[in-house]
Coordinates of C-alpha atoms in Angstrom, one line a residue:
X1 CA 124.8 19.3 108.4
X2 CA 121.3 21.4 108.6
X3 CA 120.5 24.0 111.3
X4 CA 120.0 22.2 113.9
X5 CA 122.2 21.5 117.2
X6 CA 126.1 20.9 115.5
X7 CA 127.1 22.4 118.5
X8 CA 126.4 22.5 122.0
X9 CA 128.5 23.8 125.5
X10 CA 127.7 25.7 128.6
X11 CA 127.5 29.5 127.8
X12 CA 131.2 30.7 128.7
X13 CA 133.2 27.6 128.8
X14 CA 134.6 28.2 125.0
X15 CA 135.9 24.9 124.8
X16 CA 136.8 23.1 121.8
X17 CA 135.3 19.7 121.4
X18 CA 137.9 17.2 124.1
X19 CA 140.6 19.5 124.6
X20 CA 142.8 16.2 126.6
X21 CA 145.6 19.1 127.3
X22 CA 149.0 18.6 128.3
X23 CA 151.6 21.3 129.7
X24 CA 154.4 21.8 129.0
X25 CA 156.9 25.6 129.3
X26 CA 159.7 24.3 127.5
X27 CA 158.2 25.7 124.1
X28 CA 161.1 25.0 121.4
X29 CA 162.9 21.5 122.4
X30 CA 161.0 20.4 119.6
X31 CA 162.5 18.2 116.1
X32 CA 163.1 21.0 113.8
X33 CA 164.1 24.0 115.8
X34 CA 167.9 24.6 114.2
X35 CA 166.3 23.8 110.9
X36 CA 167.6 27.0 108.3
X37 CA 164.5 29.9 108.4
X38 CA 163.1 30.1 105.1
X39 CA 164.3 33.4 104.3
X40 CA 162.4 34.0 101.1
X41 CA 158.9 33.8 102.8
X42 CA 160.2 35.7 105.6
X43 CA 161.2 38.5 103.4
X44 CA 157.2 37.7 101.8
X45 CA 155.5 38.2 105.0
X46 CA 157.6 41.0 105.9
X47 CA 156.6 42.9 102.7
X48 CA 152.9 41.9 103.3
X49 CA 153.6 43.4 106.8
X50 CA 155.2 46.4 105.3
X51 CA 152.2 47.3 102.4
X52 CA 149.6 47.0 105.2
X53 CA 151.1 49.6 107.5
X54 CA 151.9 51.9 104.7
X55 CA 149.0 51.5 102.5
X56 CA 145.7 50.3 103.9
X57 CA 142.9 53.0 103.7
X58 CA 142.8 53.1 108.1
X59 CA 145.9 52.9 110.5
X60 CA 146.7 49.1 112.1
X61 CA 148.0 48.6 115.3
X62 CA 151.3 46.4 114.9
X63 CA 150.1 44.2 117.9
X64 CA 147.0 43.5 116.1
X65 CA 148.7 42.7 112.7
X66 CA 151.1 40.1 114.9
X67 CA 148.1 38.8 117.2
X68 CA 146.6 37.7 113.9
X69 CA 149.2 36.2 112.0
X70 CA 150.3 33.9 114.4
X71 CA 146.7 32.9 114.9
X72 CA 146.2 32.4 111.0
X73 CA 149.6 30.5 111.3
X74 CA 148.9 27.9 114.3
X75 CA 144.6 27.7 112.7
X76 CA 146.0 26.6 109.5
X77 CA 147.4 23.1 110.8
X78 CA 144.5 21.2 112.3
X79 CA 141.1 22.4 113.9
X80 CA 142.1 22.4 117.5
X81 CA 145.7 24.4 117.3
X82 CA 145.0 27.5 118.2
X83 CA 146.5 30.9 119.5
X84 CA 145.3 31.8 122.6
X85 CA 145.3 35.7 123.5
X86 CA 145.4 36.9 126.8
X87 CA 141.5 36.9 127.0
X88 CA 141.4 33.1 125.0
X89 CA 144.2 31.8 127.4
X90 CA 142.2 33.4 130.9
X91 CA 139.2 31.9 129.5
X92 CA 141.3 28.6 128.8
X93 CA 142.1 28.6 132.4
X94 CA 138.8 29.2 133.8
X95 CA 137.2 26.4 131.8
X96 CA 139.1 23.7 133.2
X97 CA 139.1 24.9 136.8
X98 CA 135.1 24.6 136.5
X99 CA 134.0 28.2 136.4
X100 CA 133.2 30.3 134.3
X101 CA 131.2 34.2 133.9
X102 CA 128.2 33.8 132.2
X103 CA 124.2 33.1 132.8
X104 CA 124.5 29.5 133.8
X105 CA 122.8 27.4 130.4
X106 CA 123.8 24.6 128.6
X107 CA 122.8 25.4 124.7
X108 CA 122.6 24.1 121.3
X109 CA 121.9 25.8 118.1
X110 CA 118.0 24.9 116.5
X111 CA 116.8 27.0 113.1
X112 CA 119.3 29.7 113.8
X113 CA 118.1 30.5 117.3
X114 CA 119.6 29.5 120.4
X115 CA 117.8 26.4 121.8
X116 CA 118.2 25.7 126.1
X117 CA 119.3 22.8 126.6
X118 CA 119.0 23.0 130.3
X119 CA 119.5 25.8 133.1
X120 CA 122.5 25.5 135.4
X121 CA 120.7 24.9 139.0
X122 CA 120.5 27.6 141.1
X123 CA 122.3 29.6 138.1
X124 CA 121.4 33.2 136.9
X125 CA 119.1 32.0 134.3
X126 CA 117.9 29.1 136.6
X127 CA 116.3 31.7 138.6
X128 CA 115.1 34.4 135.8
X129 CA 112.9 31.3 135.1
X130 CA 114.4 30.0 132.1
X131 CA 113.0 26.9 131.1
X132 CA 115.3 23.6 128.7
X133 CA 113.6 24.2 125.2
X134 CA 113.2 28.0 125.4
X135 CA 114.7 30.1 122.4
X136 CA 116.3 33.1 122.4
X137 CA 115.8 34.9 119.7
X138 CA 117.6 38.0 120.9
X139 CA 120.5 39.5 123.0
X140 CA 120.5 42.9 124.3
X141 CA 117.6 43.0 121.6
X142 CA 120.7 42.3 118.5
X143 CA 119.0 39.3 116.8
X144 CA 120.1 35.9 117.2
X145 CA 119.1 34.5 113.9
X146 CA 122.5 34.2 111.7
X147 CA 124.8 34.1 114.1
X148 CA 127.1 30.9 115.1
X149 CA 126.4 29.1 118.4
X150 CA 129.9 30.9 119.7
X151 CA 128.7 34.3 118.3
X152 CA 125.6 34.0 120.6
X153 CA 127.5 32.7 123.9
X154 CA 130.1 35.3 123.7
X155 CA 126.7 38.3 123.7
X156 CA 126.1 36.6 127.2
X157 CA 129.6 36.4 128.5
X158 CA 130.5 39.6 130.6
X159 CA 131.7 40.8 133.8
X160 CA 130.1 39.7 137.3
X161 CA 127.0 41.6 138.1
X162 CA 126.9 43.0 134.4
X163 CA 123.7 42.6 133.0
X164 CA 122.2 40.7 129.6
X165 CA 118.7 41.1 128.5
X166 CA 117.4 38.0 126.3
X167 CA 114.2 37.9 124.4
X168 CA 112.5 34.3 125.2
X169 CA 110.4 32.2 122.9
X170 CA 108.6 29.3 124.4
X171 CA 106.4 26.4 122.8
X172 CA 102.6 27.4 123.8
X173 CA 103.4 31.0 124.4
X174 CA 102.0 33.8 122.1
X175 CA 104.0 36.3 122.6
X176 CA 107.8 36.1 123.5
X177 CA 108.8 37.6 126.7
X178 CA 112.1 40.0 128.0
X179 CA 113.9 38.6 130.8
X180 CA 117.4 41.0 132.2
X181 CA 119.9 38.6 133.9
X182 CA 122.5 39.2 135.6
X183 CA 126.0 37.4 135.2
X184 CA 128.2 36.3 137.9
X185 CA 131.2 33.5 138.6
X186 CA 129.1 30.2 137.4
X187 CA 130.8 26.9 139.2
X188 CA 130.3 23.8 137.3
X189 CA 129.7 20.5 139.3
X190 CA 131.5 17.6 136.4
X191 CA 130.3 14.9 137.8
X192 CA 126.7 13.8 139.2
X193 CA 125.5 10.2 140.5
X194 CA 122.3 9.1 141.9
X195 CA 120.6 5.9 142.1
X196 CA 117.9 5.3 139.1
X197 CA 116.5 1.8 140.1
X198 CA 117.2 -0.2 143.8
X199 CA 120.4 -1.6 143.0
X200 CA 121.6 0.3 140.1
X201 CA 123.4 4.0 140.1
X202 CA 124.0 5.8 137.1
X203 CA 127.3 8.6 137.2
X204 CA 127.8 11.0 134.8
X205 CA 130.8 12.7 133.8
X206 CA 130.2 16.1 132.1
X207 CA 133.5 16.9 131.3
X208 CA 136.9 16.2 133.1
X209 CA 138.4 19.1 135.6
X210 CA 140.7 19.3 137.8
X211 CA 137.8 18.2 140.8
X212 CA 136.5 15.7 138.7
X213 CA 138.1 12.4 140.4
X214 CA 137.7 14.7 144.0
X215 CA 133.9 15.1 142.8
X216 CA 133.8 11.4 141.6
X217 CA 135.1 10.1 145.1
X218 CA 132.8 11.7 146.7
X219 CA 130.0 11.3 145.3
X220 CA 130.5 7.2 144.7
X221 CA 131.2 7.1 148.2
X222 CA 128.3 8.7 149.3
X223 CA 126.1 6.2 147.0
X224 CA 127.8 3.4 148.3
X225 CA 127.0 4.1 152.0
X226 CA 123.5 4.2 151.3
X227 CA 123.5 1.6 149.0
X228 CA 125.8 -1.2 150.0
X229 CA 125.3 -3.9 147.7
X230 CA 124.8 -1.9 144.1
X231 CA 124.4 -4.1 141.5
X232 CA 125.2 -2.2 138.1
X233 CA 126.6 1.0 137.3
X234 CA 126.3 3.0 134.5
X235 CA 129.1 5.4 133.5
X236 CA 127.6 8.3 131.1
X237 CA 129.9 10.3 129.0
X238 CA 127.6 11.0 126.1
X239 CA 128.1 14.7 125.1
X240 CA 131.4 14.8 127.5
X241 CA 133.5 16.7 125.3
X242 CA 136.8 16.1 127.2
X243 CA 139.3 17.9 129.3
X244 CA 142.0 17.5 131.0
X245 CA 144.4 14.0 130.3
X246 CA 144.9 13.4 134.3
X247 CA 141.3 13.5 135.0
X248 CA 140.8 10.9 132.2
X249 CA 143.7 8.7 133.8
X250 CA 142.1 9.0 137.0
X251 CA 139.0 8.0 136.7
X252 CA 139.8 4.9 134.2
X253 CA 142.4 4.0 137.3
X254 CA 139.4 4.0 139.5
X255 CA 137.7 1.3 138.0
X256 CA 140.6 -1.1 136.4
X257 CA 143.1 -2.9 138.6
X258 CA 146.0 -0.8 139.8
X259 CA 149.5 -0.1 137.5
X260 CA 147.3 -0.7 134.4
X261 CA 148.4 1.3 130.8
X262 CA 145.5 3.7 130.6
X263 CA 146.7 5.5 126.7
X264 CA 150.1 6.6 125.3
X265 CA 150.4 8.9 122.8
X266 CA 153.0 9.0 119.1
X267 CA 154.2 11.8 117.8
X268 CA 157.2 13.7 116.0
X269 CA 159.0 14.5 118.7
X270 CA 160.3 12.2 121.4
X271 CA 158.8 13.4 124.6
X272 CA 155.2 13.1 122.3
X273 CA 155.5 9.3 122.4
X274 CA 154.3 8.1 126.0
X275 CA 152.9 5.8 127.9
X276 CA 150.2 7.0 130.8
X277 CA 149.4 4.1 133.6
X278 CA 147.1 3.7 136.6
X279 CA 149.5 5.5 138.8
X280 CA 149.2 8.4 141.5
X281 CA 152.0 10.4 139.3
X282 CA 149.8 10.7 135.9
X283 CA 146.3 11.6 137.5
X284 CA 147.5 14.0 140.6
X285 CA 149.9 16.4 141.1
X286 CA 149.8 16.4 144.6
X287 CA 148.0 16.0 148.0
X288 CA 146.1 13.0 149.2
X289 CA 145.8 10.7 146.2
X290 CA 142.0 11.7 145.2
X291 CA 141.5 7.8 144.4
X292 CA 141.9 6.5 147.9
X293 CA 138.6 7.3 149.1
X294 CA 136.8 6.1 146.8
X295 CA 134.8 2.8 147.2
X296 CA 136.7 -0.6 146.4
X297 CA 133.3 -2.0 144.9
X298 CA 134.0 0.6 141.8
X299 CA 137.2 -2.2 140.9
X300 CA 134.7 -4.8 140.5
X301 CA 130.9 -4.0 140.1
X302 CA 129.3 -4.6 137.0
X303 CA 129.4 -1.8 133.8
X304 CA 127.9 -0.3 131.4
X305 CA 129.5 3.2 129.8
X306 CA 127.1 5.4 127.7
X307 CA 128.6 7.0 124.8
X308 CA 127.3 9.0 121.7
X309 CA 128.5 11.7 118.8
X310 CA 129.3 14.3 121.3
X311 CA 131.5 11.9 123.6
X312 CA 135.1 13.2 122.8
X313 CA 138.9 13.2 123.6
X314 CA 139.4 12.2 127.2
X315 CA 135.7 10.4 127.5
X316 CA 136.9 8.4 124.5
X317 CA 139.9 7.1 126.5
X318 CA 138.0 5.8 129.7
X319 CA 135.7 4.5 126.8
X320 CA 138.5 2.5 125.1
X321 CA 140.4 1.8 128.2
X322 CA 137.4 0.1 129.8
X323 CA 136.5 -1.1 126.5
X324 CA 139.7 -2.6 126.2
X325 CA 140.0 -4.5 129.5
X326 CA 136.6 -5.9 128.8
X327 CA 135.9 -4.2 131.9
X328 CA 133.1 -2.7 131.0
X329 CA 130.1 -3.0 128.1
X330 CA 130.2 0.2 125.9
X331 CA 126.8 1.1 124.9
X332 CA 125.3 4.0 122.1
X333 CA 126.7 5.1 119.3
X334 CA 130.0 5.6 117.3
X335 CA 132.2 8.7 119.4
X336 CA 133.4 12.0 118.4
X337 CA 136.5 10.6 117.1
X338 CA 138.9 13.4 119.0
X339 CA 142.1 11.3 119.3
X340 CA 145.1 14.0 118.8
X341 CA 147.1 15.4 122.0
X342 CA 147.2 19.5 122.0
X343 CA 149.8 20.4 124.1
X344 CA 150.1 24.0 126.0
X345 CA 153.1 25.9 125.2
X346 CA 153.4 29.8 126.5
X347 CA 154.2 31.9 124.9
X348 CA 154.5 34.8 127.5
X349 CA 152.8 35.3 131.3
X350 CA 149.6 35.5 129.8
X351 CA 149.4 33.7 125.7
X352 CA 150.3 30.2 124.5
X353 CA 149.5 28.2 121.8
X354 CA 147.6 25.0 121.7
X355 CA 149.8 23.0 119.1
X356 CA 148.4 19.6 118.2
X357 CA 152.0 17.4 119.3
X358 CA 150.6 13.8 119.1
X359 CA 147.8 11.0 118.4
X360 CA 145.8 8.8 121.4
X361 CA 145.8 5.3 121.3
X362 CA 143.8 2.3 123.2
X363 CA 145.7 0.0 125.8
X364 CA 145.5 -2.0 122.7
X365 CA 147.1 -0.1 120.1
X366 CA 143.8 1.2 118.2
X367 CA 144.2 4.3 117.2
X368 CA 140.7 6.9 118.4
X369 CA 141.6 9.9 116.1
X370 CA 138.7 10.1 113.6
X371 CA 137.2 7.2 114.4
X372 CA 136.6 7.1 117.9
X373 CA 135.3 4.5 119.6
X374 CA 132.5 2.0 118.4
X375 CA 130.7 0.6 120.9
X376 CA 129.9 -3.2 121.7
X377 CA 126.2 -2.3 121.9
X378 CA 124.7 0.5 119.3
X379 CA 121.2 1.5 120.7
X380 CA 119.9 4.9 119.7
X381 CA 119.1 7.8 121.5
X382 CA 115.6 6.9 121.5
X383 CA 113.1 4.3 120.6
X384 CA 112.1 6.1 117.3
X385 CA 115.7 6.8 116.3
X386 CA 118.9 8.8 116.7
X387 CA 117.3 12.1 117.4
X388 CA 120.2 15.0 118.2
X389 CA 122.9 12.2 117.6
X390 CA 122.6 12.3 113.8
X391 CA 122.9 15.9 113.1
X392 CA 126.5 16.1 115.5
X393 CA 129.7 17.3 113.3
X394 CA 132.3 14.7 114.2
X395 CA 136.0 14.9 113.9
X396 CA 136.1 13.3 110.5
X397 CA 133.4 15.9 109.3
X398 CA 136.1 19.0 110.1
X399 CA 138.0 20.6 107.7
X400 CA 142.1 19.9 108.1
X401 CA 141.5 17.2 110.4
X402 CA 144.3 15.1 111.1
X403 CA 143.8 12.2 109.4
X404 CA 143.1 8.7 111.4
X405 CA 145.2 5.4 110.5
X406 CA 142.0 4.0 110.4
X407 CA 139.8 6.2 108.6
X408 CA 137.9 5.3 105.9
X409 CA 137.4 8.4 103.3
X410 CA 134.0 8.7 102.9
X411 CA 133.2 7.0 105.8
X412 CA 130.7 9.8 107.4
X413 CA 129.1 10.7 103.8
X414 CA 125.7 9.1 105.2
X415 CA 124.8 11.7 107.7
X416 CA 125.4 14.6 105.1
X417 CA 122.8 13.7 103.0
X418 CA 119.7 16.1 102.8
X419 CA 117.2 13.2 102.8
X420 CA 118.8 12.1 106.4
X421 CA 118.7 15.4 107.8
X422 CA 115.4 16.5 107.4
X423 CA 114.1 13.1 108.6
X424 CA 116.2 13.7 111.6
X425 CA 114.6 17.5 112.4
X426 CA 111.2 16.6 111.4
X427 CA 111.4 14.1 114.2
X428 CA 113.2 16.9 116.7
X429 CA 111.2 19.1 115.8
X430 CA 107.8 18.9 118.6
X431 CA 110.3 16.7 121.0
X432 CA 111.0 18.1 124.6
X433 CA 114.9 18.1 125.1
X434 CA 116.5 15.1 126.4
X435 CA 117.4 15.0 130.3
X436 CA 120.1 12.6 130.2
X437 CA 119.6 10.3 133.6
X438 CA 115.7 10.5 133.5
X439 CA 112.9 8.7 133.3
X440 CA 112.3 9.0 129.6
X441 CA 116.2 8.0 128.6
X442 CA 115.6 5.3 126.3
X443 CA 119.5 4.4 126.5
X444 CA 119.5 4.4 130.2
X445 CA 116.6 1.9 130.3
X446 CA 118.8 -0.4 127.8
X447 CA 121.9 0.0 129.9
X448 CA 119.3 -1.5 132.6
X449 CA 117.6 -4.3 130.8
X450 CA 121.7 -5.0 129.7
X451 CA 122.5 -5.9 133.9
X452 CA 119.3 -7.5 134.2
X453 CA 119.4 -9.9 131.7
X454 CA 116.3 -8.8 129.7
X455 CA 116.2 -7.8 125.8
X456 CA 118.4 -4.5 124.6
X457 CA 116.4 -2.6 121.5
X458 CA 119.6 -2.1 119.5
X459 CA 120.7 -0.1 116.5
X460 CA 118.7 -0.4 113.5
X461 CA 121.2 -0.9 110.5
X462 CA 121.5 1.8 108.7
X463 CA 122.3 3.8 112.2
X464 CA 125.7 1.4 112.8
X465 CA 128.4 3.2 111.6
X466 CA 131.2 0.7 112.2
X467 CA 131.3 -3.1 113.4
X468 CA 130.8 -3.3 117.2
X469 CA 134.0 -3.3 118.8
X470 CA 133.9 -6.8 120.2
X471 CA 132.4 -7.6 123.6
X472 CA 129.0 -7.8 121.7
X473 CA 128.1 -8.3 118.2
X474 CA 124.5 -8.4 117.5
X475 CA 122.5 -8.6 114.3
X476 CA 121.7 -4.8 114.9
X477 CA 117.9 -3.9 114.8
X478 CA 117.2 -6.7 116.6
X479 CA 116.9 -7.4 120.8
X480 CA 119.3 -9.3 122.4
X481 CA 120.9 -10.6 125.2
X482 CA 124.5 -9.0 125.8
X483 CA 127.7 -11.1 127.1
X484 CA 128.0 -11.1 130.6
X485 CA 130.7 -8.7 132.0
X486 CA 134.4 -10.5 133.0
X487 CA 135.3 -9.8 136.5
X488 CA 138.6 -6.9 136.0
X489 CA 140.5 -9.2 139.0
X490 CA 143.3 -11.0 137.4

């Protein structure tokens, strides 16, 4: 998939694309637990256990040898089971309560070298100076060039008030320059809202915590008491990688009609295949119900929900929940596909496993695992193309993916073609990186001209990578008028 940007996260949040996590401690009321061990691999791996404690040329600890073969074990099924250690399963933890030790960046990989995607405010690197497009090019002077995108952001992970030293490249500079920052406890704010235009507000959703629907009341609230009588909001989850089911629950609730089926979930087992609805019990655990501050015009003002390659997991399931409802116009391009459930189950006090139990589906029945979701509108991430959005690594792209009822083999050969690829970077390559919500996002401006009425510059054929799902279908490449919204009220 070339060099460029396959991956992108905030440095120390180690999540896997959409991890839409479930927990549960009861860890073997599973379908096959009496089944009769195979004795004969057994006896296998205990001989392989055996030769490598006798015979390898240095001593291995026995904790190590186990460590890894459970992780080999659970790695082998799908690529998001996984065995988390006691560091992996802290980490885990951290991530989804919004904080995390690290320098404060959001990154992405470009020619090998670490690319800025844009400084946390007020974060460590915020105020070292660090600028979105900067490169680093070294840590602690080890160079960066050859390592993966999670080799790099584990170099700048640490301990509070340890320090990192990054060599800096920047476009226009001659020389690169040495900057020492020092890590501490970095909080993430998941959701942020302003107003773009009189009358229209724009909220994005980053990735869904456990103060996601607080930080969603809140802020809505806020933009509602200045500005009464808003006329079109825009949802943005492009490049919202997921997180937690209840937060995805939630904030779906807060826009549909109440009691509504937000997903449910198949799988093997019995308590895999569920049904999740617009109600207090799925999306809050406890304490005020976050949703009953927030402003009743979210049930009923008009919407558009931004989506691209890096939308995955839970921001697919507002996406097909609102998509479904015909609550709300979805607008960009074909998602990340993420549709499987990994459920937690520990192990011990401080390691689990994240075993892949079940598959998402729409309030409809459509099925989002390795398809995702296609949106009514496709418009690309700019007016000269796709940019960043072509290079992304989808679900359907990973090796041992669980397969999609509705996948189509083949169906993402496109995008791996050389040809395609160096198109793509030859147009990245002299373009400042995109701040999603400003002046110069060309989707933003169509999700605009969409509530006003004027033309939408949609997707140019060969960028469509499924039929629009069905609130709009436009000869793509071409501007149009979009279908009015349908008032959610029944």
């Amino acid at each position: 998939m070339g060099n460029k940007a396959k991956n992108a996260g905030l440095v120390g949040l180690g999540l896997a694309a959409g991890v839409a996590l479930t927990v549960q401690v009861s860890a073997w009321a599973q379908k096959g637990a009496d089944s009769p061990l195979p004795l004969e691999e057994l006896r296998q791996l205990a001989d392989v256990y055996g030769l490598i404690k006798s015979d390898y040329v240095v001593p291995v600890e026995d904790k190590k040898l186990l460590s890894e073969a459970i992780s080999g074990m659970v790695a082998s099924l799908d690529p998001h089971s996984v065995y988390l250690d006691q560091k992996s399963y802290r980490e885990m933890r951290e991530s989804v309560q919004g904080k995390f030790v690290g320098i404060g960046i959001e990154v992405a990989s470009e020619d090998g070298y670490v690319k800025i995607v844009s400084p946390i405010e007020d974060s460590p690197a915020y105020r070292a100076g660090i600028k979105a497009g900067d490169l680093i090019t070294r840590i602690d002077n080890v160079p960066v060039k050859g390592l993966s995108i999670d080799e790099a952001v584990k170099k700048m992970r640490g301990k509070p008030g340890s320090k990192v030293t990054l060599t800096i490249a920047r476009r226009g500079d001659d020389r690169p320059w040495v900057v020492p920052v020092t890590r501490e406890e970095i909080r993430v704010q998941s959701v942020k809202a302003k107003m773009v235009e009189p009358g229209y507000a724009w909220v994005r959703i980053s990735q869904f915590q456990e103060a996601t629907l607080d930080e969603l009341a809140n802020k809505t609230a806020a933009l509602y008491k200045d500005n009464p009588d808003i006329k079109g909001l825009v949802l943005d989850l492009r490049n919202d990688p997921g997180g937690l089911l209840p937060g995805a629950i939630g904030v779906s609730t807060a826009f549909l009609p109440k009691e509504e089926l937000i997903v449910s979930t198949k799988g093997q087992i019995e308590d895999s295949n569920k049904s999740y609805y617009g109600r207090r019990e799925f999306y809050a655990s406890g304490g005020a119900d976050p949703l009953a501050k927030m402003p009743a015009q979210l049930k009923t003002v008009p919407m558009v929900v931004l989506v691209n390659g890096g939308s995955a997991s839970a921001s697919e399931i507002v996406a097909g929940a609102l998509q479904d409802y015909k609550r709300a116009i979805v607008m960009g391009s074909q998602t990340f596909g993420k549709g499987s459930v990994q459920t937690l189950r520990p192990l011990s006090a401080d390691t689990a496993i994240k075993l892949t139990t079940a598959r998402y589906y729409t309030p409809k029945g459509r099925p989002i695992q390795a398809t995702g979701i296609a949106p009514d509108i496709a418009v690309e991430e700019t007016a000269e193309g796709d940019g960043l959005n072509a290079l992304r690594v989808r679900e359907a792209d990973l090796q041992r993916h669980l397969t999609g009822e509705n996948e189509k083999p083949g169906a993402n050969k496109a995008r791996d073609e050389a040809e395609q690829r160096q198109k793509a970077l030859a147009a990245l390559k002299n373009r400042q990186p995109l701040e999603l919500g400003g002046k110069d996002d060309f989707q933003l401006a169509q999700a605009l001209n969409h509530f006003k009425g004027l033309p939408v510059k949609t997707a140019k054929p060969e960028a469509v990578e499924a039929e629009p799902s069905s609130a709009a279908k436009a000869l793509p490449g071409t501007e149009t008028k979009p279908p009015e919204l349908k008032d959610s009220k029944k």
